[in-house]
PDB file of C-alpha atoms in Angstrom:
ATOM      1  CA  UNK A 139      26.766  11.394  -0.099  1.00  0.00           C
ATOM      2  CA  UNK A 140      24.429   8.611   1.010  1.00  0.00           C
ATOM      3  CA  UNK A 141      24.474   5.502   3.169  1.00  0.00           C
ATOM      4  CA  UNK A 142      25.338   2.448   1.122  1.00  0.00           C
ATOM      5  CA  UNK A 143      23.751  -0.259   3.251  1.00  0.00           C
ATOM      6  CA  UNK A 144      21.161  -2.164   1.237  1.00  0.00           C
ATOM      7  CA  UNK A 145      17.857  -2.124   3.142  1.00  0.00           C
ATOM      8  CA  UNK A 146      16.205  -5.307   4.332  1.00  0.00           C
ATOM      9  CA  UNK A 147      12.901  -5.825   2.506  1.00  0.00           C
ATOM     10  CA  UNK A 148      10.590  -5.891   5.476  1.00  0.00           C
ATOM     11  CA  UNK A 149       7.341  -4.856   3.825  1.00  0.00           C
ATOM     12  CA  UNK A 150       6.990  -2.075   6.397  1.00  0.00           C
ATOM     13  CA  UNK A 151       4.931   0.058   4.056  1.00  0.00           C
ATOM     14  CA  UNK A 152       2.065  -2.459   4.127  1.00  0.00           C
ATOM     15  CA  UNK A 153       2.091  -2.517   7.889  1.00  0.00           C
ATOM     16  CA  UNK A 154       1.602   1.225   8.339  1.00  0.00           C
ATOM     17  CA  UNK A 155      -2.166   1.101   8.427  1.00  0.00           C
ATOM     18  CA  UNK A 156      -2.319   0.470   4.679  1.00  0.00           C
ATOM     19  CA  UNK A 157      -1.499   4.132   4.108  1.00  0.00           C
ATOM     20  CA  UNK A 158       1.255   3.507   1.571  1.00  0.00           C
ATOM     21  CA  UNK A 159       0.612   0.978  -1.139  1.00  0.00           C
ATOM     22  CA  UNK A 160       2.038   1.391  -4.625  1.00  0.00           C
ATOM     23  CA  UNK A 161       2.204   5.181  -4.663  1.00  0.00           C
ATOM     24  CA  UNK A 162       4.491   6.258  -7.494  1.00  0.00           C
ATOM     25  CA  UNK A 163       7.559   8.270  -6.553  1.00  0.00           C
ATOM     26  CA  UNK A 164       9.617   9.962  -9.246  1.00  0.00           C
ATOM     27  CA  UNK A 165      13.317  10.184  -8.324  1.00  0.00           C
ATOM     28  CA  UNK A 166      15.511  12.440 -10.496  1.00  0.00           C
ATOM     29  CA  UNK A 167      19.261  12.668  -9.909  1.00  0.00           C
ATOM     30  CA  UNK A 168      22.076  12.853 -12.452  1.00  0.00           C
ATOM     31  CA  UNK A 169      24.105  10.498 -10.239  1.00  0.00           C
ATOM     32  CA  UNK A 170      22.613   7.066 -11.078  1.00  0.00           C
ATOM     33  CA  UNK A 171      24.004   5.423  -7.944  1.00  0.00           C
ATOM     34  CA  UNK A 172      22.125   7.871  -5.737  1.00  0.00           C
ATOM     35  CA  UNK A 173      18.901   7.714  -7.757  1.00  0.00           C
ATOM     36  CA  UNK A 174      18.943   3.913  -7.773  1.00  0.00           C
ATOM     37  CA  UNK A 175      19.650   3.611  -4.060  1.00  0.00           C
ATOM     38  CA  UNK A 176      16.897   6.095  -3.177  1.00  0.00           C
ATOM     39  CA  UNK A 177      14.555   3.999  -5.333  1.00  0.00           C
ATOM     40  CA  UNK A 178      15.668   0.829  -3.534  1.00  0.00           C
ATOM     41  CA  UNK A 179      14.829   2.247  -0.107  1.00  0.00           C
ATOM     42  CA  UNK A 180      11.443   3.429  -1.357  1.00  0.00           C
ATOM     43  CA  UNK A 181      10.692   0.081  -2.988  1.00  0.00           C
ATOM     44  CA  UNK A 182      11.434  -1.547   0.361  1.00  0.00           C
ATOM     45  CA  UNK A 183       8.453   0.423   1.696  1.00  0.00           C
ATOM     46  CA  UNK A 184       6.186  -0.798  -1.133  1.00  0.00           C
ATOM     47  CA  UNK A 185       6.400   2.371  -3.216  1.00  0.00           C
ATOM     48  CA  UNK A 186       6.627   2.195  -6.981  1.00  0.00           C
ATOM     49  CA  UNK A 187       9.554   4.247  -8.243  1.00  0.00           C
ATOM     50  CA  UNK A 188      10.289   6.097 -11.477  1.00  0.00           C
ATOM     51  CA  UNK A 189      14.075   6.624 -11.704  1.00  0.00           C
ATOM     52  CA  UNK A 190      15.289   9.482 -13.903  1.00  0.00           C
ATOM     53  CA  UNK A 191      18.876  10.490 -14.551  1.00  0.00           C
ATOM     54  CA  UNK A 192      18.337  13.975 -15.968  1.00  0.00           C
ATOM     55  CA  UNK A 193      15.887  16.834 -15.684  1.00  0.00           C
ATOM     56  CA  UNK A 194      14.746  16.314 -19.253  1.00  0.00           C
ATOM     57  CA  UNK A 195      13.955  12.658 -18.578  1.00  0.00           C
ATOM     58  CA  UNK A 196      12.070  13.713 -15.445  1.00  0.00           C
ATOM     59  CA  UNK A 197       9.872  16.084 -17.475  1.00  0.00           C
ATOM     60  CA  UNK A 198       9.079  13.293 -19.920  1.00  0.00           C
ATOM     61  CA  UNK A 199       8.219  10.797 -17.191  1.00  0.00           C
ATOM     62  CA  UNK A 200       6.069  13.309 -15.304  1.00  0.00           C
ATOM     63  CA  UNK A 201       3.821  13.578 -18.357  1.00  0.00           C
ATOM     64  CA  UNK A 202       3.672   9.813 -18.874  1.00  0.00           C
ATOM     65  CA  UNK A 203       3.479   8.448 -15.355  1.00  0.00           C
ATOM     66  CA  UNK A 204       1.703  11.116 -13.253  1.00  0.00           C
ATOM     67  CA  UNK A 205       3.601  10.430  -9.988  1.00  0.00           C
ATOM     68  CA  UNK A 206       2.223  10.920  -6.496  1.00  0.00           C
ATOM     69  CA  UNK A 207       5.419  12.626  -5.293  1.00  0.00           C
ATOM     70  CA  UNK A 208       8.670  13.812  -6.872  1.00  0.00           C
ATOM     71  CA  UNK A 209      12.187  13.844  -5.402  1.00  0.00           C
ATOM     72  CA  UNK A 210      14.396  16.165  -7.457  1.00  0.00           C
ATOM     73  CA  UNK A 211      18.095  16.942  -7.375  1.00  0.00           C
ATOM     74  CA  UNK A 212      18.485  20.707  -7.847  1.00  0.00           C
ATOM     75  CA  UNK A 213      21.791  20.813  -9.706  1.00  0.00           C
ATOM     76  CA  UNK A 214      21.221  18.579 -12.719  1.00  0.00           C
ATOM     77  CA  UNK A 215      22.995  19.606 -15.946  1.00  0.00           C
ATOM     78  CA  UNK A 216      20.817  21.034 -18.689  1.00  0.00           C
ATOM     79  CA  UNK A 217      17.353  21.018 -17.127  1.00  0.00           C
ATOM     80  CA  UNK A 218      17.635  21.745 -13.395  1.00  0.00           C
ATOM     81  CA  UNK A 219      15.428  20.433 -10.637  1.00  0.00           C
ATOM     82  CA  UNK A 220      14.187  23.974 -10.059  1.00  0.00           C
ATOM     83  CA  UNK A 221      12.868  24.118 -13.628  1.00  0.00           C
ATOM     84  CA  UNK A 222      11.249  20.693 -13.294  1.00  0.00           C
ATOM     85  CA  UNK A 223       9.528  21.797 -10.070  1.00  0.00           C
ATOM     86  CA  UNK A 224       8.229  24.953 -11.732  1.00  0.00           C
ATOM     87  CA  UNK A 225       6.750  22.897 -14.583  1.00  0.00           C
ATOM     88  CA  UNK A 226       5.096  20.523 -12.096  1.00  0.00           C
ATOM     89  CA  UNK A 227       3.500  23.416 -10.242  1.00  0.00           C
ATOM     90  CA  UNK A 228       1.925  24.725 -13.438  1.00  0.00           C
ATOM     91  CA  UNK A 229      -0.500  21.801 -13.418  1.00  0.00           C
ATOM     92  CA  UNK A 230      -0.116  19.662 -10.275  1.00  0.00           C
ATOM     93  CA  UNK A 231      -0.070  20.049  -6.493  1.00  0.00           C
ATOM     94  CA  UNK A 232       1.474  16.726  -5.414  1.00  0.00           C
ATOM     95  CA  UNK A 233       4.457  17.000  -3.046  1.00  0.00           C
ATOM     96  CA  UNK A 234       7.943  17.865  -4.303  1.00  0.00           C
ATOM     97  CA  UNK A 235      11.062  17.254  -2.227  1.00  0.00           C
ATOM     98  CA  UNK A 236      14.436  18.654  -3.267  1.00  0.00           C
ATOM     99  CA  UNK A 237      17.440  16.407  -2.760  1.00  0.00           C
ATOM    100  CA  UNK A 238      20.544  18.531  -3.147  1.00  0.00           C
ATOM    101  CA  UNK A 239      24.170  18.911  -2.184  1.00  0.00           C
ATOM    102  CA  UNK A 240      23.675  22.676  -2.013  1.00  0.00           C
ATOM    103  CA  UNK A 241      23.084  23.483   1.632  1.00  0.00           C
ATOM    104  CA  UNK A 242      23.191  27.276   1.474  1.00  0.00           C
ATOM    105  CA  UNK A 243      20.069  28.973   2.787  1.00  0.00           C
ATOM    106  CA  UNK A 244      19.500  30.878  -0.463  1.00  0.00           C
ATOM    107  CA  UNK A 245      19.275  27.598  -2.409  1.00  0.00           C
ATOM    108  CA  UNK A 246      16.800  26.196   0.089  1.00  0.00           C
ATOM    109  CA  UNK A 247      14.729  29.384  -0.125  1.00  0.00           C
ATOM    110  CA  UNK A 248      14.795  29.326  -3.938  1.00  0.00           C
ATOM    111  CA  UNK A 249      13.652  25.724  -3.936  1.00  0.00           C
ATOM    112  CA  UNK A 250      10.724  26.420  -1.625  1.00  0.00           C
ATOM    113  CA  UNK A 251       9.864  29.532  -3.629  1.00  0.00           C
ATOM    114  CA  UNK A 252       9.495  27.359  -6.725  1.00  0.00           C
ATOM    115  CA  UNK A 253       6.791  25.403  -4.932  1.00  0.00           C
ATOM    116  CA  UNK A 254       8.727  22.592  -3.259  1.00  0.00           C
ATOM    117  CA  UNK A 255       7.361  21.268   0.011  1.00  0.00           C
ATOM    118  CA  UNK A 256      10.597  20.131   1.637  1.00  0.00           C
ATOM    119  CA  UNK A 257      14.311  19.743   1.000  1.00  0.00           C
ATOM    120  CA  UNK A 258      16.963  17.257   2.077  1.00  0.00           C
ATOM    121  CA  UNK A 259      20.646  18.107   1.819  1.00  0.00           C
ATOM    122  CA  UNK A 260      23.361  15.631   0.873  1.00  0.00           C
ATOM    123  CA  UNK A 261      24.818  13.742   2.589  1.00  0.00           C
ATOM    124  CA  UNK A 262      21.542  12.425   3.941  1.00  0.00           C
ATOM    125  CA  UNK A 263      20.157   9.449   5.801  1.00  0.00           C
ATOM    126  CA  UNK A 264      17.958   7.244   3.577  1.00  0.00           C
ATOM    127  CA  UNK A 265      15.610   6.349   6.426  1.00  0.00           C
ATOM    128  CA  UNK A 266      15.046  10.043   7.130  1.00  0.00           C
ATOM    129  CA  UNK A 267      14.346  10.545   3.435  1.00  0.00           C
ATOM    130  CA  UNK A 268      11.736   7.763   3.532  1.00  0.00           C
ATOM    131  CA  UNK A 269      10.149   9.309   6.639  1.00  0.00           C
ATOM    132  CA  UNK A 270       9.880  12.671   4.915  1.00  0.00           C
ATOM    133  CA  UNK A 271       8.293  11.068   1.850  1.00  0.00           C
ATOM    134  CA  UNK A 272       5.677   9.399   4.040  1.00  0.00           C
ATOM    135  CA  UNK A 273       5.013  12.630   5.929  1.00  0.00           C
ATOM    136  CA  UNK A 274       4.435  14.559   2.705  1.00  0.00           C
ATOM    137  CA  UNK A 275       2.101  11.898   1.330  1.00  0.00           C
ATOM    138  CA  UNK A 276       0.102  11.819   4.576  1.00  0.00           C
ATOM    139  CA  UNK A 277      -0.319  15.577   4.435  1.00  0.00           C
ATOM    140  CA  UNK A 278      -1.299  15.530   0.776  1.00  0.00           C
ATOM    141  CA  UNK A 279      -3.761  12.667   1.188  1.00  0.00           C
ATOM    142  CA  UNK A 280      -5.694  14.362   3.945  1.00  0.00           C
ATOM    143  CA  UNK A 281      -7.143  16.851   1.442  1.00  0.00           C
ATOM    144  CA  UNK A 282      -9.110  14.045  -0.215  1.00  0.00           C
ATOM    145  CA  UNK A 283     -10.119  12.296   2.990  1.00  0.00           C
ATOM    146  CA  UNK A 284     -13.589  12.687   4.574  1.00  0.00           C
ATOM    147  CA  UNK A 285     -13.555  15.447   7.182  1.00  0.00           C
ATOM    148  CA  UNK A 286     -15.414  15.884  10.412  1.00  0.00           C
ATOM    149  CA  UNK A 287     -13.828  19.279  11.021  1.00  0.00           C
ATOM    150  CA  UNK A 288     -15.120  22.551   9.675  1.00  0.00           C
ATOM    151  CA  UNK A 289     -14.457  22.774   5.924  1.00  0.00           C
ATOM    152  CA  UNK A 290     -14.870  26.550   5.493  1.00  0.00           C
ATOM    153  CA  UNK A 291     -12.653  28.753   7.654  1.00  0.00           C
ATOM    154  CA  UNK A 292     -13.216  32.509   7.628  1.00  0.00           C
ATOM    155  CA  UNK A 293     -10.908  34.990   9.309  1.00  0.00           C
ATOM    156  CA  UNK A 294     -11.910  38.503   8.320  1.00  0.00           C
ATOM    157  CA  UNK A 295     -11.437  38.864   4.555  1.00  0.00           C
ATOM    158  CA  UNK A 296      -9.594  35.535   4.462  1.00  0.00           C
ATOM    159  CA  UNK A 297     -11.578  32.422   3.496  1.00  0.00           C
ATOM    160  CA  UNK A 298     -10.190  28.890   3.298  1.00  0.00           C
ATOM    161  CA  UNK A 299     -12.125  26.012   1.780  1.00  0.00           C
ATOM    162  CA  UNK A 300     -10.361  22.941   3.150  1.00  0.00           C
ATOM    163  CA  UNK A 301     -12.393  20.510   1.064  1.00  0.00           C
ATOM    164  CA  UNK A 302     -11.610  22.146  -2.290  1.00  0.00           C
ATOM    165  CA  UNK A 303      -8.159  23.376  -1.185  1.00  0.00           C
ATOM    166  CA  UNK A 304      -8.977  26.954  -2.216  1.00  0.00           C
ATOM    167  CA  UNK A 305      -8.030  30.169  -0.447  1.00  0.00           C
ATOM    168  CA  UNK A 306      -9.395  33.677  -1.079  1.00  0.00           C
ATOM    169  CA  UNK A 307      -8.384  36.996   0.433  1.00  0.00           C
ATOM    170  CA  UNK A 308     -10.720  39.916  -0.187  1.00  0.00           C
ATOM    171  CA  UNK A 309     -12.360  37.949  -2.991  1.00  0.00           C
ATOM    172  CA  UNK A 310      -9.046  37.292  -4.755  1.00  0.00           C
ATOM    173  CA  UNK A 311      -7.819  33.711  -4.986  1.00  0.00           C
ATOM    174  CA  UNK A 312      -4.416  32.996  -3.478  1.00  0.00           C
ATOM    175  CA  UNK A 313      -2.316  30.395  -5.278  1.00  0.00           C
ATOM    176  CA  UNK A 314      -0.773  28.411  -2.428  1.00  0.00           C
ATOM    177  CA  UNK A 315       1.429  25.342  -2.410  1.00  0.00           C
ATOM    178  CA  UNK A 316       0.084  22.387  -0.381  1.00  0.00           C
ATOM    179  CA  UNK A 317       2.460  23.150   2.482  1.00  0.00           C
ATOM    180  CA  UNK A 318       1.591  26.860   2.524  1.00  0.00           C
ATOM    181  CA  UNK A 319      -2.080  25.882   2.617  1.00  0.00           C
ATOM    182  CA  UNK A 320      -1.424  23.536   5.554  1.00  0.00           C
ATOM    183  CA  UNK A 321       0.386  26.248   7.512  1.00  0.00           C
ATOM    184  CA  UNK A 322      -2.435  28.740   6.941  1.00  0.00           C
ATOM    185  CA  UNK A 323      -5.115  26.183   7.791  1.00  0.00           C
ATOM    186  CA  UNK A 324      -3.464  25.309  11.104  1.00  0.00           C
ATOM    187  CA  UNK A 325      -3.086  28.967  12.063  1.00  0.00           C
ATOM    188  CA  UNK A 326      -6.728  29.654  11.172  1.00  0.00           C
ATOM    189  CA  UNK A 327      -7.990  26.704  13.190  1.00  0.00           C
ATOM    190  CA  UNK A 328      -5.909  27.942  16.143  1.00  0.00           C
ATOM    191  CA  UNK A 329      -7.218  31.515  15.752  1.00  0.00           C
ATOM    192  CA  UNK A 330      -5.916  33.755  18.485  1.00  0.00           C
ATOM    193  CA  UNK A 331      -3.566  31.090  19.870  1.00  0.00           C
ATOM    194  CA  UNK A 332       0.171  31.111  19.335  1.00  0.00           C
ATOM    195  CA  UNK A 333       1.505  28.137  17.360  1.00  0.00           C
ATOM    196  CA  UNK A 334       5.247  27.487  17.537  1.00  0.00           C
ATOM    197  CA  UNK A 335       7.384  26.592  14.538  1.00  0.00           C
ATOM    198  CA  UNK A 336       7.947  23.183  16.094  1.00  0.00           C
ATOM    199  CA  UNK A 337       4.209  22.586  16.464  1.00  0.00           C
ATOM    200  CA  UNK A 338       3.616  23.590  12.840  1.00  0.00           C
ATOM    201  CA  UNK A 339       6.436  21.335  11.673  1.00  0.00           C
ATOM    202  CA  UNK A 340       5.137  18.284  13.530  1.00  0.00           C
ATOM    203  CA  UNK A 341       1.514  18.951  12.531  1.00  0.00           C
ATOM    204  CA  UNK A 342       2.433  19.086   8.842  1.00  0.00           C
ATOM    205  CA  UNK A 343       5.211  16.515   8.495  1.00  0.00           C
ATOM    206  CA  UNK A 344       4.355  14.160  11.377  1.00  0.00           C
ATOM    207  CA  UNK A 345       8.004  13.358  12.029  1.00  0.00           C
ATOM    208  CA  UNK A 346      10.678  14.117  14.613  1.00  0.00           C
ATOM    209  CA  UNK A 347      13.375  15.627  12.432  1.00  0.00           C
ATOM    210  CA  UNK A 348      12.740  19.202  13.524  1.00  0.00           C
ATOM    211  CA  UNK A 349      15.630  21.188  15.000  1.00  0.00           C
ATOM    212  CA  UNK A 350      16.098  24.809  15.957  1.00  0.00           C
ATOM    213  CA  UNK A 351      18.280  25.228  12.887  1.00  0.00           C
ATOM    214  CA  UNK A 352      15.453  24.187  10.548  1.00  0.00           C
ATOM    215  CA  UNK A 353      14.054  27.307   8.868  1.00  0.00           C
ATOM    216  CA  UNK A 354      11.473  25.562   6.666  1.00  0.00           C
ATOM    217  CA  UNK A 355       8.478  27.019   8.519  1.00  0.00           C
ATOM    218  CA  UNK A 356      10.018  30.507   8.504  1.00  0.00           C
ATOM    219  CA  UNK A 357      10.385  30.364   4.725  1.00  0.00           C
ATOM    220  CA  UNK A 358       6.788  29.202   4.199  1.00  0.00           C
ATOM    221  CA  UNK A 359       5.510  31.962   6.507  1.00  0.00           C
ATOM    222  CA  UNK A 360       7.517  34.491   4.474  1.00  0.00           C
ATOM    223  CA  UNK A 361       5.965  33.260   1.213  1.00  0.00           C
ATOM    224  CA  UNK A 362       2.468  33.362   2.717  1.00  0.00           C
ATOM    225  CA  UNK A 363       2.962  36.957   3.794  1.00  0.00           C
ATOM    226  CA  UNK A 364       4.187  37.910   0.338  1.00  0.00           C
ATOM    227  CA  UNK A 365       1.156  36.322  -1.335  1.00  0.00           C
ATOM    228  CA  UNK A 366      -1.221  37.912   1.182  1.00  0.00           C
ATOM    229  CA  UNK A 367       0.375  41.336   0.914  1.00  0.00           C
ATOM    230  CA  UNK A 368       1.203  41.087   4.604  1.00  0.00           C
ATOM    231  CA  UNK A 369       4.395  42.303   6.258  1.00  0.00           C
ATOM    232  CA  UNK A 370       6.410  41.352   9.296  1.00  0.00           C
ATOM    233  CA  UNK A 371       6.617  45.011  10.435  1.00  0.00           C
ATOM    234  CA  UNK A 372       2.872  45.745  10.226  1.00  0.00           C
ATOM    235  CA  UNK A 373       1.090  42.409   9.894  1.00  0.00           C
ATOM    236  CA  UNK A 374      -2.624  42.337   9.162  1.00  0.00           C
ATOM    237  CA  UNK A 375      -3.007  38.587   9.478  1.00  0.00           C
ATOM    238  CA  UNK A 376       0.011  36.470  10.396  1.00  0.00           C
ATOM    239  CA  UNK A 377       1.604  37.897  13.509  1.00  0.00           C
ATOM    240  CA  UNK A 378       4.958  36.852  14.906  1.00  0.00           C
ATOM    241  CA  UNK A 379       5.110  36.427  18.665  1.00  0.00           C
ATOM    242  CA  UNK A 380       8.853  36.675  19.137  1.00  0.00           C
ATOM    243  CA  UNK A 381      10.373  33.676  20.835  1.00  0.00           C
ATOM    244  CA  UNK A 382       7.057  31.817  20.774  1.00  0.00           C
ATOM    245  CA  UNK A 383       5.655  31.366  17.263  1.00  0.00           C
ATOM    246  CA  UNK A 384       2.856  32.705  15.051  1.00  0.00           C
ATOM    247  CA  UNK A 385      -0.844  33.461  15.331  1.00  0.00           C
ATOM    248  CA  UNK A 386      -3.641  34.719  13.107  1.00  0.00           C
ATOM    249  CA  UNK A 387      -6.628  36.839  14.120  1.00  0.00           C
ATOM    250  CA  UNK A 388      -9.791  38.244  12.564  1.00  0.00           C
ATOM    251  CA  UNK A 389      -9.610  41.693  10.980  1.00  0.00           C
TER     252      UNK A 389
END
């Protein structure tokens, strides 16, 4: 389910503008060969890794190590990756990527609904996995970086504080995952303009692994609408422009 070529230790992580240096990545998979090889590819990019071979071990290590990102297999015996993700989201907002052999859409939707930011289905390409890890960390890090852009975005009753990563609608706080927040922020900054799924994907993940079959953005839009009490039939905020993308307007 994974390439078996051992990566050459090139130190590429240090060369990428110093963006990735010793971030801790938790990798949980009940197949030790997969977990260890994922860790090897990440170590080649100067990441620290925390290998776990069960969901229970992952929960223990999350409390001890406080990782910067977690890669979780969904179908682990006993304590599943879905449960581990739910426990992470009770206290932390760092990125979660599901690594799973289950490629059915409902499993992908369930994973994102639990608060995951991305998913990779087995068999997978390790270099793509590394690229997705870097993309998620870049997106997450930008919330703590100094900003020259407007920090408070207001669109009708919707208010987004980019600096504090808080979102309110009609005075009520919306609990958003980091990726949901990114989608909403981009749409608000592009108020009135249509943003395609491909544009959203590249703006958030900064990689080139988008395809027309990728429904990640569609799922995040669906969750945003549910949390905002919006609907696809009569949208108040997020409007679908069929065949083009999405836009948000003042109301």
